[in-house]
XYZ file of C-alpha atoms in Angstrom:
201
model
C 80.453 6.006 -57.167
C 81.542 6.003 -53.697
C 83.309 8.701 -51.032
C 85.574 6.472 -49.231
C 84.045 6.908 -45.596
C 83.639 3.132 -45.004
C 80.290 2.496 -43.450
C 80.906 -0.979 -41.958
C 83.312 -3.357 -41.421
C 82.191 -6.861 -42.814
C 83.502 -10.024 -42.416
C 83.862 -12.917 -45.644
C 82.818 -15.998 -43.691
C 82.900 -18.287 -46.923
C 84.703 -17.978 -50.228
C 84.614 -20.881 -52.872
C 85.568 -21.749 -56.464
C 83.365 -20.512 -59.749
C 84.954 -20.971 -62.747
C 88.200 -18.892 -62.456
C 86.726 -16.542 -60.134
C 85.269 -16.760 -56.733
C 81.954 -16.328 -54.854
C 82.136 -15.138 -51.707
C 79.397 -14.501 -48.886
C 80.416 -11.504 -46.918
C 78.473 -11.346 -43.251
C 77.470 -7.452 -42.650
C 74.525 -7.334 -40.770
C 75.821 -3.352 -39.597
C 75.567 -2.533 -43.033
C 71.779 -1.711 -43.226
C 71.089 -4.720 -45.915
C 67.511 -3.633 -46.081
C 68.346 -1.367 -48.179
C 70.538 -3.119 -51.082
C 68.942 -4.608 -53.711
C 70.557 -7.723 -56.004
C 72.697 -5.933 -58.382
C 73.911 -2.931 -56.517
C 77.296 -2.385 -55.715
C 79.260 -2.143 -52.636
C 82.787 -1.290 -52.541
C 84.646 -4.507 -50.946
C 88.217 -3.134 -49.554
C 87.689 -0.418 -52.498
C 86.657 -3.180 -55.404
C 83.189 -2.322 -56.314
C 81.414 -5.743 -56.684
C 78.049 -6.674 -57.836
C 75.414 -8.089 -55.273
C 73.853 -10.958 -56.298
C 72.336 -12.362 -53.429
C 71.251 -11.036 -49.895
C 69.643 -11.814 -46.639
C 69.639 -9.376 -43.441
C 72.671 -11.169 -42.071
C 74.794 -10.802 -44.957
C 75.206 -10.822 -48.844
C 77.377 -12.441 -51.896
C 78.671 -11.079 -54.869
C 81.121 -13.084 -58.050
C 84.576 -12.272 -58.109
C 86.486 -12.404 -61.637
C 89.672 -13.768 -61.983
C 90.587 -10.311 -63.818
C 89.505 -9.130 -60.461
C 91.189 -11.251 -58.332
C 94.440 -10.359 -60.102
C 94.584 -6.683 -59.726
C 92.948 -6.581 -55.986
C 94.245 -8.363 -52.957
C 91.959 -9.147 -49.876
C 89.190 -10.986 -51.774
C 91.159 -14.504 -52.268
C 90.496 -15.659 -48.640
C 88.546 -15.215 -45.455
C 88.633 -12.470 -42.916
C 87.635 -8.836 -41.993
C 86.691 -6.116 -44.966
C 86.096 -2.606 -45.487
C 82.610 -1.957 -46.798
C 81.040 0.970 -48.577
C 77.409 1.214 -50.266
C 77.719 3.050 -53.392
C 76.557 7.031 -53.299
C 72.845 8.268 -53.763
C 72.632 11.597 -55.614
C 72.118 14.387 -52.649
C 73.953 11.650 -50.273
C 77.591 13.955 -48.206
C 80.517 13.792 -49.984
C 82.438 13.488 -46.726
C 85.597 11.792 -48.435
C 86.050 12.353 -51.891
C 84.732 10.757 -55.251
C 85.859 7.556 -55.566
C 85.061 4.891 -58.368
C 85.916 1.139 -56.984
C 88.359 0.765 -59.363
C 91.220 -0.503 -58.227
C 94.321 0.717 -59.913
C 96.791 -0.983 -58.476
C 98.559 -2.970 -55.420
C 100.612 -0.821 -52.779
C 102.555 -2.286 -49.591
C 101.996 -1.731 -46.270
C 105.476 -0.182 -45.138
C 105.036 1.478 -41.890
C 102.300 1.407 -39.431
C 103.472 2.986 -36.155
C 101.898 5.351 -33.149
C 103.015 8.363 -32.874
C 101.702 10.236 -30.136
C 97.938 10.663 -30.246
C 97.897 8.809 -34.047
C 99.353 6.795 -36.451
C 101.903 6.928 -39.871
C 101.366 5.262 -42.085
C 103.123 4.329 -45.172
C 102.353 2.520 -48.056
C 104.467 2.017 -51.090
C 102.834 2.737 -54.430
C 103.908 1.321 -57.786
C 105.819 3.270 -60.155
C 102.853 3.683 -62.448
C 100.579 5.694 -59.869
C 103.426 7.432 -58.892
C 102.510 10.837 -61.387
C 99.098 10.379 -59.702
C 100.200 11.149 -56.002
C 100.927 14.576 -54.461
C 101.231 16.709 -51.281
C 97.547 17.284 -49.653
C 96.105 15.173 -52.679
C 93.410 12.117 -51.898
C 94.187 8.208 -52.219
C 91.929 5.367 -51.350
C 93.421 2.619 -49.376
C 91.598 -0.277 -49.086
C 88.521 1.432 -49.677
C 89.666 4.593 -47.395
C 89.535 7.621 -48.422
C 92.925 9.419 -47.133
C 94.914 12.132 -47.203
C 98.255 12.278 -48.576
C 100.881 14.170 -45.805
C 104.344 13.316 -47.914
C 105.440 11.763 -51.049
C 108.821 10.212 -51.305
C 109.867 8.774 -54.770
C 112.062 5.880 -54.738
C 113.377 3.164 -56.883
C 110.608 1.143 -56.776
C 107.747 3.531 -56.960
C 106.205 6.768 -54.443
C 106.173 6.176 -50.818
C 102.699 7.682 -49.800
C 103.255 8.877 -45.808
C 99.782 9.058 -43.952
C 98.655 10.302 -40.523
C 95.468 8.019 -39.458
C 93.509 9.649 -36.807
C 92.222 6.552 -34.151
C 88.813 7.042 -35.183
C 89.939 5.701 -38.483
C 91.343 3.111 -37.140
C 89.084 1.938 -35.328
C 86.279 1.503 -37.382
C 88.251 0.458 -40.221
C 90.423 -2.612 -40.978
C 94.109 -0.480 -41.399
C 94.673 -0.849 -38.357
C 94.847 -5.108 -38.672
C 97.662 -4.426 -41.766
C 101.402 -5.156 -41.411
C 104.536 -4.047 -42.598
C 104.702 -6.374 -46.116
C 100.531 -6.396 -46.133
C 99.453 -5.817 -49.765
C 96.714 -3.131 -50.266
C 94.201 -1.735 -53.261
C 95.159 1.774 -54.543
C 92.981 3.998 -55.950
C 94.167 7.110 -57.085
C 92.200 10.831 -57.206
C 89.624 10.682 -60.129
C 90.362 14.295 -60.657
C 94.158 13.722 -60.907
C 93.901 11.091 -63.650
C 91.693 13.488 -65.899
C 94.504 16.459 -65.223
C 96.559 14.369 -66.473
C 94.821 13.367 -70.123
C 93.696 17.584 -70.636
C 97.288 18.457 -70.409
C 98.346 15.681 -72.263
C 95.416 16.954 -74.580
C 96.641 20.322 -75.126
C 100.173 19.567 -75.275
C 99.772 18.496 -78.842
């Protein structure tokens, strides 16, 4: 489990073929790698990915090509969001998040506005029940706070006021109108939805 508050910001320096996946060395020495072990997890731009090597520079995990279909940011090289997973006692500062990705959004909007920044990201139609006024949604890894939901045709358009410490010691502020992004939506939502659906029958 993690909480979204991204501890470091990590950099994949080399990412090659393995079978139909990838394996990809991720250089984080900010991180505090002394105390991951080989086969923890870390949450990789919100994709919770097993360790499997480490050194106090950096570390490497084994994508899937089940993973690199539902995710995007692991297929190449360049700046990612990094999160150790949760201890038991450890501040839930963000909310409970599982690294599961659960779908792609789009970057639509990412503009100042006075002291901050909207931002707006287009979910798919299938999250779309999942998404509400006030709720929580993990963007890249990021735990955030949902200011406005607009349905449209082609799914929920989640509106987002980034503070510029979140910015800046995350990567959202590198994204792009058109950028794709991992979704992950409230835990608590998504088990709402199955005891209602429970009780309805």
């Amino acid at each position: 489990m993690f909480t979204g508050i991204i501890q470091a910001v990590g950099r994949i320096e080399r990412n090659e073929p393995l079978g139909d996946g990838r394996r990809l060395r991720i250089h984080a020495p900010e991180l505090g790698l002394n105390e991951v072990g080989i086969g923890d997890s870390i949450a990789i731009n919100g994709a919770c990915m097993t360790v499997v090597a480490r050194d106090a520079q950096g570390f490497e995990i084994e994508v899937s090509a089940e993973s690199l279909a539902r995710t995007s940011g692991l297929e190449g090289l360049g700046e990612v969001n990094l999160e150790k997973a949760m201890r038991v006692g450890d501040r839930l500062d963000g909310h409970i998040v599982s690294g599961h990705v659960d779908g792609r959004g789009r970057v639509e909007v990412l503009e100042p506005v006075a002291e901050s920044w909207h931002f707006v990201v287009l979910a798919p139609p299938e999250l779309s029940r999942y998404l509400a006024y006030k709720g929580s949604i993990t963007v890249n890894g990021v735990s955030l706070t949902v200011n406005r939901v607009e349905d449209v045709a082609e799914g929920t358009l989640v509106h987002i006021n980034l503070i510029p410490h979140t910015v800046q010691v995350t990567t959202l502020g590198q994204l792009r109108a058109g950028d794709a992004v991992n979704l992950e939506v409230d835990t608590i939502a998504r088990y709402v939805e199955r005891m209602l659906a429970c009780t309805s029958r």
